[in-house]
Structures are given as structure tokens and as C-alpha cells.
Tab-separated table of C-alpha atoms (C1' of nucleotides) in Angstrom:
chain	number	residue	atom	x	y	z
A	16	MET	CA	94.497	61.700	2.392
A	17	GLN	CA	94.929	61.620	-1.308
A	18	PRO	CA	97.473	58.929	-1.944
A	19	ASN	CA	97.818	59.040	-5.626
A	20	GLY	CA	94.464	58.918	-7.366
A	21	SER	CA	92.674	55.635	-7.613
A	22	PRO	CA	93.369	54.525	-11.146
A	23	PRO	CA	90.321	53.204	-12.990
A	24	ALA	CA	91.159	49.973	-14.606
A	25	SER	CA	94.670	49.438	-15.735
A	26	ASN	CA	94.364	50.522	-19.315
A	27	GLY	CA	95.033	54.208	-19.106
A	28	VAL	CA	91.436	55.398	-19.420
A	29	PRO	CA	91.145	58.534	-17.233
A	30	GLU	CA	87.758	58.389	-15.472
A	31	ALA	CA	89.069	60.466	-12.566
A	32	ALA	CA	86.397	62.645	-10.977
A	33	PRO	CA	83.092	60.858	-10.272
A	34	TRP	CA	84.318	58.578	-7.550
A	35	ALA	CA	86.234	61.180	-5.631
A	36	ASP	CA	83.241	62.916	-4.158
A	37	VAL	CA	80.995	59.960	-3.454
A	38	ARG	CA	81.871	60.165	0.187
A	39	GLU	CA	80.904	63.787	0.358
A	40	ARG	CA	77.735	63.184	-1.525
A	41	LEU	CA	76.759	60.554	0.976
A	42	HIS	CA	77.579	62.824	3.877
A	43	ALA	CA	75.565	65.593	2.326
A	44	ARG	CA	72.554	63.353	2.689
A	45	GLY	CA	73.338	62.228	6.174
A	46	LEU	CA	74.517	58.865	4.889
A	47	ARG	CA	77.734	57.166	5.929
A	48	TRP	CA	81.019	56.174	4.482
A	49	THR	CA	81.791	52.616	5.524
A	50	PRO	CA	84.466	50.079	4.668
A	51	GLN	CA	81.911	48.021	2.757
A	52	ARG	CA	80.934	51.004	0.660
A	53	ARG	CA	84.557	51.747	-0.010
A	54	VAL	CA	84.962	48.263	-1.399
A	55	LEU	CA	81.903	48.576	-3.576
A	56	ILE	CA	83.002	51.918	-4.964
A	57	GLU	CA	86.387	50.430	-5.653
A	58	VAL	CA	84.767	47.641	-7.643
A	59	LEU	CA	82.469	49.937	-9.548
A	60	SER	CA	85.249	52.329	-10.422
A	61	ARG	CA	87.035	49.474	-12.087
A	62	SER	CA	84.054	48.273	-14.041
A	63	ASP	CA	83.636	49.068	-17.676
A	64	GLY	CA	80.126	50.323	-17.274
A	65	HIS	CA	78.004	47.164	-17.299
A	66	VAL	CA	77.878	44.559	-14.570
A	67	THR	CA	75.342	42.145	-13.211
A	68	GLY	CA	74.471	42.106	-9.547
A	69	ALA	CA	76.134	38.755	-9.041
A	70	GLU	CA	79.308	40.007	-10.676
A	71	VAL	CA	79.465	42.956	-8.355
A	72	VAL	CA	79.088	40.731	-5.318
A	73	GLU	CA	81.773	38.417	-6.542
A	74	ARG	CA	84.217	41.199	-7.273
A	75	CYS	CA	83.634	42.709	-3.884
A	76	ARG	CA	84.497	39.344	-2.403
A	77	ASP	CA	87.749	39.363	-4.273
A	78	ILE	CA	88.660	42.417	-2.255
A	79	ASP	CA	86.882	41.491	0.958
A	80	PRO	CA	85.808	37.839	1.209
A	81	ALA	CA	83.465	38.743	4.035
A	82	THR	CA	81.220	40.706	1.711
A	83	THR	CA	77.523	40.020	2.148
A	84	PRO	CA	75.061	40.155	-0.772
A	85	SER	CA	72.421	42.057	1.121
A	86	THR	CA	74.854	44.830	1.884
A	87	VAL	CA	75.950	45.066	-1.698
A	88	TYR	CA	72.444	45.212	-3.104
A	89	ARG	CA	71.325	47.697	-0.514
A	90	THR	CA	74.269	49.925	-1.212
A	91	LEU	CA	73.639	49.705	-4.921
A	92	ASP	CA	70.145	50.976	-4.222
A	93	VAL	CA	71.611	53.924	-2.383
A	94	LEU	CA	74.020	54.648	-5.193
A	95	GLU	CA	71.187	54.488	-7.644
A	96	GLU	CA	69.444	57.215	-5.730
A	97	LEU	CA	72.591	59.282	-6.021
A	98	GLY	CA	72.560	58.659	-9.736
A	99	ILE	CA	75.846	56.809	-9.694
A	100	VAL	CA	74.459	53.581	-11.016
A	101	ARG	CA	71.277	52.648	-12.753
A	102	HIS	CA	69.775	49.239	-13.085
A	103	ALA	CA	67.753	47.330	-15.633
A	104	HIS	CA	66.989	43.685	-16.247
A	105	GLY	CA	68.564	41.562	-18.927
A	106	ALA	CA	66.573	39.338	-21.248
A	107	ASP	CA	66.674	36.664	-18.572
A	108	GLY	CA	65.352	39.043	-15.969
A	109	ARG	CA	68.567	39.325	-14.016
A	110	GLU	CA	69.814	42.625	-12.780
A	111	GLU	CA	72.273	44.576	-14.781
A	112	PHE	CA	73.831	47.698	-13.440
A	113	HIS	CA	74.984	50.523	-15.552
A	114	VAL	CA	77.775	52.417	-13.909
A	115	LEU	CA	78.131	56.141	-14.350
A	116	PRO	CA	75.755	56.457	-17.263
A	117	LYS	CA	77.107	59.225	-19.428
A	118	SER	CA	73.759	59.532	-21.109
A	119	ASP	CA	70.367	58.031	-20.745
A	120	HIS	CA	70.159	54.862	-22.750
A	121	GLY	CA	68.567	51.462	-22.890
A	122	HIS	CA	69.821	48.127	-24.101
A	123	LEU	CA	69.296	45.667	-26.873
A	124	HIS	CA	69.781	41.998	-26.011
A	125	CYS	CA	70.174	39.276	-28.576
A	126	LEU	CA	68.325	36.197	-27.377
A	127	VAL	CA	70.669	33.914	-29.280
A	128	CYS	CA	74.204	35.198	-28.898
A	129	ARG	CA	73.474	37.121	-25.710
A	130	GLU	CA	75.371	40.102	-27.018
A	131	THR	CA	74.119	43.511	-25.928
A	132	TRP	CA	74.153	46.967	-27.453
A	133	GLU	CA	73.196	50.349	-26.181
A	134	ILE	CA	70.328	52.252	-27.679
A	135	GLY	CA	70.323	55.969	-27.197
A	136	THR	CA	67.747	58.682	-26.928
A	137	VAL	CA	67.765	59.342	-30.639
A	138	GLU	CA	66.842	55.823	-31.584
A	139	ALA	CA	64.222	55.606	-28.895
A	140	ALA	CA	62.887	59.088	-29.539
A	141	ALA	CA	60.041	58.105	-31.820
A	142	MET	CA	58.673	55.540	-29.428
A	143	VAL	CA	59.286	57.602	-26.338
A	144	SER	CA	57.507	60.651	-27.636
A	145	ALA	CA	54.676	58.603	-29.094
A	146	LEU	CA	54.011	56.955	-25.748
A	147	ARG	CA	54.294	60.297	-24.043
A	148	SER	CA	51.804	62.070	-26.195
A	149	GLU	CA	49.381	59.245	-26.765
A	150	ARG	CA	49.335	57.761	-23.323
A	151	GLY	CA	51.056	60.286	-21.123
A	152	PHE	CA	53.519	57.514	-20.328
A	153	ALA	CA	57.049	58.631	-19.498
A	154	VAL	CA	59.491	55.923	-20.514
A	155	GLU	CA	62.392	55.261	-18.181
A	156	LEU	CA	64.915	54.753	-20.921
A	157	SER	CA	67.691	53.613	-18.635
A	158	HIS	CA	65.560	50.718	-17.499
A	159	LEU	CA	64.656	49.638	-20.998
A	160	SER	CA	65.814	46.279	-22.297
A	161	ILE	CA	64.696	45.143	-25.678
A	162	ALA	CA	65.066	41.492	-26.528
A	163	GLY	CA	65.240	40.111	-30.013
A	164	LEU	CA	67.554	38.698	-32.617
A	165	CYS	CA	70.588	40.608	-33.760
A	166	ARG	CA	71.700	40.984	-37.327
A	167	ASP	CA	73.931	37.952	-37.116
A	168	CYS	CA	71.394	35.725	-35.463
A	169	VAL	CA	68.321	36.485	-37.512
A	170	PRO	CA	67.642	33.271	-39.451
A	171	ASP	CA	66.027	35.032	-42.368
A	172	ALA	CA	68.921	36.153	-44.511
B	30	MET	CA	36.738	36.035	-37.938
B	31	GLN	CA	36.569	34.076	-34.766
B	32	PRO	CA	34.104	36.490	-33.198
B	33	ASN	CA	33.860	34.528	-30.105
B	34	GLY	CA	34.807	37.479	-27.894
B	35	SER	CA	36.561	34.941	-25.723
B	36	PRO	CA	35.284	36.009	-22.325
B	37	PRO	CA	38.335	36.243	-20.114
B	38	ALA	CA	38.349	35.498	-16.463
B	39	SER	CA	36.081	34.586	-13.620
B	40	ASN	CA	33.015	32.637	-14.560
B	41	GLY	CA	33.394	29.158	-15.761
B	42	VAL	CA	33.342	30.070	-19.390
B	43	PRO	CA	35.305	27.180	-20.869
B	44	GLU	CA	37.296	28.743	-23.691
B	45	ALA	CA	36.625	25.969	-26.125
B	46	ALA	CA	38.986	25.701	-29.042
B	47	PRO	CA	42.659	26.340	-28.266
B	48	TRP	CA	42.909	23.995	-25.348
B	49	ALA	CA	41.088	21.121	-26.919
B	50	ASP	CA	43.915	20.026	-29.113
B	51	VAL	CA	46.829	20.605	-26.808
B	52	ARG	CA	47.004	16.931	-26.092
B	53	GLU	CA	47.195	16.084	-29.759
B	54	ARG	CA	49.759	18.751	-30.366
B	55	LEU	CA	51.931	17.259	-27.693
B	56	HIS	CA	51.506	13.777	-29.068
B	57	ALA	CA	52.355	15.009	-32.524
B	58	ARG	CA	55.733	15.934	-31.148
B	59	GLY	CA	56.230	12.759	-29.237
B	60	LEU	CA	55.487	14.512	-25.980
B	61	ARG	CA	53.152	13.225	-23.317
B	62	TRP	CA	49.871	14.061	-21.736
B	63	THR	CA	50.226	13.798	-17.981
B	64	PRO	CA	48.033	14.634	-15.004
B	65	GLN	CA	50.307	17.519	-14.125
B	66	ARG	CA	49.988	18.978	-17.595
B	67	ARG	CA	46.266	18.573	-17.438
B	68	VAL	CA	46.229	20.674	-14.291
B	69	LEU	CA	48.389	23.362	-15.817
B	70	ILE	CA	46.259	23.576	-18.937
B	71	GLU	CA	43.208	23.806	-16.740
B	72	VAL	CA	44.752	26.744	-14.900
B	73	LEU	CA	45.874	28.519	-18.041
B	74	SER	CA	42.519	28.099	-19.720
B	75	ARG	CA	40.976	29.977	-16.831
B	76	SER	CA	43.475	32.796	-16.862
B	77	ASP	CA	42.674	36.126	-18.382
B	78	GLY	CA	45.809	36.271	-20.440
B	79	HIS	CA	48.433	37.539	-18.030
B	80	VAL	CA	49.888	35.636	-15.111
B	81	THR	CA	53.150	35.540	-13.275
B	82	GLY	CA	55.035	32.302	-12.815
B	83	ALA	CA	54.347	32.272	-9.116
B	84	GLU	CA	50.656	32.770	-9.706
B	85	VAL	CA	50.508	29.832	-12.045
B	86	VAL	CA	52.206	27.611	-9.501
B	87	GLU	CA	49.850	28.719	-6.807
B	88	ARG	CA	46.760	28.162	-8.885
B	89	CYS	CA	47.946	24.723	-9.852
B	90	ARG	CA	48.298	23.974	-6.175
B	91	ASP	CA	44.704	24.977	-5.645
B	92	ILE	CA	43.784	22.101	-7.911
B	93	ASP	CA	46.551	19.734	-6.924
B	94	PRO	CA	48.414	20.652	-3.738
B	95	ALA	CA	51.220	18.338	-4.687
B	96	THR	CA	52.238	20.543	-7.582
B	97	THR	CA	55.957	21.160	-7.869
B	98	PRO	CA	57.380	24.422	-9.196
B	99	SER	CA	59.978	22.765	-11.360
B	100	THR	CA	57.339	20.804	-13.183
B	101	VAL	CA	55.238	23.870	-13.768
B	102	TYR	CA	58.085	25.938	-15.120
B	103	ARG	CA	59.336	23.144	-17.305
B	104	THR	CA	55.907	22.578	-18.732
B	105	LEU	CA	55.486	26.268	-19.383
B	106	ASP	CA	58.675	26.082	-21.409
B	107	VAL	CA	57.193	23.283	-23.446
B	108	LEU	CA	53.986	25.194	-23.998
B	109	GLU	CA	55.968	28.197	-25.073
B	110	GLU	CA	57.550	26.108	-27.779
B	111	LEU	CA	54.088	25.142	-28.907
B	112	GLY	CA	53.195	28.818	-29.025
B	113	ILE	CA	50.530	28.477	-26.372
B	114	VAL	CA	52.137	30.852	-23.941
B	115	ARG	CA	54.812	33.462	-24.244
B	116	HIS	CA	56.855	34.981	-21.470
B	117	ALA	CA	58.412	38.313	-20.673
B	118	HIS	CA	59.768	39.930	-17.538
B	119	GLY	CA	58.045	42.606	-15.540
B	120	ALA	CA	59.766	45.774	-14.374
B	121	ASP	CA	61.048	43.822	-11.393
B	122	GLY	CA	62.466	41.113	-13.575
B	123	ARG	CA	59.933	38.482	-12.626
B	124	GLU	CA	58.378	36.261	-15.197
B	125	GLU	CA	55.070	37.107	-16.716
B	126	PHE	CA	53.297	34.766	-19.040
B	127	HIS	CA	50.900	35.755	-21.778
B	128	VAL	CA	48.419	33.049	-22.424
B	129	LEU	CA	47.216	32.530	-25.951
B	130	PRO	CA	48.481	35.847	-27.237
B	131	LYS	CA	45.972	36.909	-29.835
B	132	SER	CA	48.440	39.322	-31.275
B	133	ASP	CA	52.038	40.147	-30.753
B	134	HIS	CA	52.316	42.801	-28.095
B	135	GLY	CA	54.580	44.127	-25.424
B	136	HIS	CA	53.837	45.753	-22.105
B	137	LEU	CA	54.121	49.063	-20.366
B	138	HIS	CA	54.765	48.960	-16.623
B	139	CYS	CA	54.318	51.896	-14.330
B	140	LEU	CA	57.095	51.895	-11.763
B	141	VAL	CA	54.914	53.667	-9.245
B	142	CYS	CA	51.421	52.199	-9.368
B	143	ARG	CA	52.541	48.905	-10.898
B	144	GLU	CA	49.734	49.030	-13.390
B	145	THR	CA	50.403	47.534	-16.806
B	146	TRP	CA	49.123	48.161	-20.300
B	147	GLU	CA	49.595	46.415	-23.568
B	148	ILE	CA	51.380	48.044	-26.396
B	149	GLY	CA	50.652	46.734	-29.843
B	150	THR	CA	52.481	46.481	-33.096
B	151	VAL	CA	51.230	49.831	-34.290
B	152	GLU	CA	52.643	51.759	-31.385
B	153	ALA	CA	55.893	49.876	-31.516
B	154	ALA	CA	56.133	50.023	-35.262
B	155	ALA	CA	58.357	53.069	-35.486
B	156	MET	CA	60.925	51.696	-33.110
B	157	VAL	CA	60.759	48.153	-34.404
B	158	SER	CA	61.321	49.121	-37.992
B	159	ALA	CA	64.000	51.633	-37.085
B	160	LEU	CA	65.973	48.986	-35.224
B	161	ARG	CA	65.405	46.553	-38.023
B	162	SER	CA	66.689	48.777	-40.747
B	163	GLU	CA	69.440	50.535	-38.871
B	164	ARG	CA	70.817	47.612	-36.935
B	165	GLY	CA	69.270	44.548	-38.483
B	166	PHE	CA	67.846	43.860	-35.054
B	167	ALA	CA	64.553	41.963	-34.959
B	168	VAL	CA	62.633	42.975	-31.871
B	169	GLU	CA	60.755	40.235	-30.062
B	170	LEU	CA	57.744	42.346	-29.261
B	171	SER	CA	56.101	39.763	-27.028
B	172	HIS	CA	59.098	39.872	-24.734
B	173	LEU	CA	59.190	43.643	-24.514
B	174	SER	CA	58.507	45.380	-21.230
B	175	ILE	CA	58.850	49.094	-21.003
B	176	ALA	CA	59.112	50.644	-17.583
B	177	GLY	CA	58.296	54.205	-16.770
B	178	LEU	CA	55.716	56.474	-15.168
B	179	CYS	CA	52.132	56.403	-16.290
B	180	ARG	CA	49.987	59.440	-16.867
B	181	ASP	CA	48.679	59.421	-13.316
B	182	CYS	CA	52.057	58.937	-11.691
B	183	VAL	CA	54.148	61.421	-13.617
B	184	PRO	CA	54.985	64.085	-11.039
B	185	ASP	CA	55.312	66.878	-13.526
B	186	ALA	CA	51.697	67.734	-14.225
C	9	DC	C1'	47.982	-7.604	-20.621
C	10	DC	C1'	52.905	-7.124	-20.354
C	11	DT	C1'	57.283	-4.834	-21.925
C	12	DG	C1'	60.431	-1.483	-22.975
C	13	DC	C1'	61.834	3.058	-24.552
C	14	DT	C1'	62.125	7.573	-23.222
C	15	DG	C1'	59.629	11.703	-21.914
C	16	DT	C1'	58.412	13.459	-17.206
C	17	DT	C1'	58.272	14.082	-12.490
C	18	DG	C1'	59.858	15.205	-7.716
C	19	DC	C1'	63.504	15.989	-4.864
C	20	DA	C1'	67.369	18.261	-3.277
C	21	DA	C1'	70.362	21.824	-3.969
C	22	DG	C1'	71.640	26.071	-5.817
C	23	DC	C1'	71.578	30.840	-7.677
C	24	DC	C1'	69.966	35.621	-7.624
C	25	DG	C1'	67.816	38.901	-4.822
C	26	DT	C1'	65.059	40.691	-0.896
C	27	DT	C1'	63.571	41.501	3.836
C	28	DG	C1'	63.046	41.617	9.080
C	29	DC	C1'	65.661	42.184	12.916
C	30	DA	C1'	69.089	42.799	16.488
C	31	DA	C1'	73.814	44.193	16.981
C	32	DT	C1'	77.339	47.351	15.276
C	33	DA	C1'	79.634	51.476	14.273
C	34	DA	C1'	79.858	56.163	11.609
C	35	DG	C1'	79.643	60.837	12.575
C	36	DT	C1'	78.069	64.628	15.700
C	37	DG	C1'	78.244	67.374	19.809
C	38	DC	C1'	80.302	68.211	24.179
D	3	DG	C1'	88.208	61.325	24.371
D	4	DC	C1'	83.316	60.091	25.355
D	5	DA	C1'	78.582	59.624	25.062
D	6	DC	C1'	74.728	59.234	21.824
D	7	DT	C1'	71.827	59.018	17.637
D	8	DT	C1'	70.677	56.339	13.953
D	9	DA	C1'	72.519	54.678	9.474
D	10	DT	C1'	74.388	50.340	8.263
D	11	DT	C1'	75.719	45.731	8.643
D	12	DG	C1'	75.294	40.550	8.900
D	13	DC	C1'	72.463	36.910	9.689
D	14	DA	C1'	68.893	33.942	8.719
D	15	DA	C1'	65.098	32.888	6.186
D	16	DC	C1'	62.469	33.270	2.315
D	17	DG	C1'	60.663	33.956	-2.689
D	18	DG	C1'	61.153	33.017	-7.518
D	19	DC	C1'	63.153	30.151	-10.737
D	20	DT	C1'	66.628	26.581	-12.544
D	21	DT	C1'	69.132	22.269	-12.802
D	22	DG	C1'	71.117	17.481	-12.028
D	23	DC	C1'	69.597	13.153	-11.228
D	24	DA	C1'	67.257	8.832	-10.108
D	25	DA	C1'	62.736	6.955	-10.032
D	26	DC	C1'	58.423	6.945	-12.463
D	27	DA	C1'	54.936	6.447	-15.928
D	28	DG	C1'	52.929	7.582	-20.711
D	29	DC	C1'	52.120	5.192	-24.617
D	30	DA	C1'	53.243	2.293	-28.713
D	31	DG	C1'	54.305	-2.742	-29.797
D	32	DG	C1'	54.089	-7.379	-29.259
DNA sequence: CCTGCTGTTGCAAGCCGTTGCAATAAGTGC
DNA sequence: GCACTTATTGCAACGGCTTGCAACAGCAGG
């Protein structure tokens, strides 16, 4: 059954592929395709790439009010193993999921305005390679959250 | 200066200076010196510099079983404003407090063995200044936690 | 010592996540 | 279609931390 592709958001951004084969990917690992997982995938496919755990739960409830948090979080763990989502913690320590990361990247969080920005491999390169060579430490960039004050919130002009 | 070595944990080495004037510092701000705060200061003065929120609560309870979490966390907030403690979040998002940070530093967390290391201004310098000049972003080093795999846990030998 | 102002506390409740466990239901083979 | 294996679910309870609120108690001042 392929009833007209599942459109991503509503603003014509394509997205197509990634979600189509999730079911098969699960099966390939002996995992199952359940109604609850369908709902979660539906929610994620509509996200813009960054969501908190609580947001995901809430959106799932919009589709199926019976949604249980434990199921959602456990499924997110599974999807993380499949590489479909990736999680990190915001400046307040809460979970933030990154959906379909197109590239490995971390985040910058302004402690004042709460705005966030992505920081890519290039910007992190110096630090990452320094830690790698000096300490043998392999940074998990996708889990990296750097807190601080953004340009607009730095008091010092 | 301040040779002092400041012997960290265990033995009853009473960390003279910093704690002595906490009471006055509070008073100077119109804040109060209460039994509960006395207990918390007692606990912090015995810490080796890194404790989780839950640990602090538990240790306070060792001294006064009636200790309430809300009081502890609220007082830690106050002490953070006084610059006596500083908090960050571990790889799991839980709070970690740095007591009397002698220097600004962040932390490295191994996702496998859970070990942690400090990372100082020198190591972070490249990244900090890059973010500062390219984005105007002022990194709060003391809040920085970098997750990844340490030398001993990196699979790839 | 007594009084009053207001910083603090403790409680109750709540939010975000996690976990143990028994019941349920995908997916497989016949 | 029908067992059967076992991945998955939902529940209930808990851990860490926060918040609203009424009662309490530092600490000047008289």
C-alpha cells in the first residue's frame, strides 16, 4: 500500500525517502512495526529537525491520545540505534532530539535568549582533533551542546 | 600564591578560607544564614570539587535527615550567584556542581566508562575564540560538557 | 525582649524521563 | 487460519529537579 506519499510538513519541502524504509529497516533487525511506532514516525517526519522529548510525546498524543511516554522514549532509543534520530541535552539538561541529521553537528545554546544554532564539523574541528590527539578522546559531536551568551546577549558591547 | 594545596576529600581537613565568610557574603546581600544553609555549606566544604545534585541532597541528609530537596537546590542556586558553586550537566543531562572552581573549566565525559576529566581554558581556547570571533558567541566554559569515547573505550585501536 | 518585614523553608504537586514486570501482539512457520 | 516465539506495550512506581504557596524564622529596630 502506497497511498500517495506521506507529505512532510505542509510547506512543500520534499523530504521523501528516509521514512519510507523505516519499517524494512526494523524488520531487517528482527524488530517490529507497530501502530505506536507508526505514530512516532509520523510525528518525526513532520518535525523540522529539532524536538524535545516532551514535544514528541505531546505530538504523538495529538494523533493518538493513548500514547504512553515510556513507549515513545523507548522507541526513540531504537530509532537512535538505526541512526534516524540522535539526542543531546539542552542547556537545561533536557533531551533534544535531532531528526535525520544530514551531517554530524552539535549545538550552541544561548543561556539568555534560549536561541540555538548548529555548529558543524569545521567549527569544531580544532577542538575535536586536539582532544583526539592529546587525550585520545573521540568527541561525539552530535551530542555536544555548548552553552554561553550569543552575540545579541553578551553584555559587553 | 595561595599554595595551600587545598587537600580535597576524605579526611577532616577543614578547608579554611572560602567557607568562613559565606555567612557575611550572604548578609551583605540581605540574605540569611539558616541551619539548612549551614548544613549545605558543611557538605560542600567536604566535597572534592565535583558532586551531583542528588549526592548533595543525600549528604545533607546524612547530617540532617530532615533535609528537603527543594531547599538544597534553591540554596545551590543562591550559592551559584555568589560564585561559590557552578553547575553543568553530565552526559545524561543530570546536574553536576563544581565547588569552588579554582579555574574556569569544562568536562569530558566518556559515554562508555562514565569517567570524567576536566578540560581547561588552554585546550578549549581554539574553539572558544573561534566561536567568539566568528559568531560573537561567548562560551560559558564552566557549563561545558563534552561527551564522547575516551582513549580506553574507543573501539578502533 | 518584643515586633515586624521579608527571606526561607517544607509540603504537595508536577514535569521529564526511566525501569521492572506481566500482558499483548507482530511476524514466522506450518 | 493457527499456533508459537519474543519484541513491544502499558502500567505503576520511582528518581531528579522545579514551582506555587502558606507557614516560619532570621535579623534589624525599637
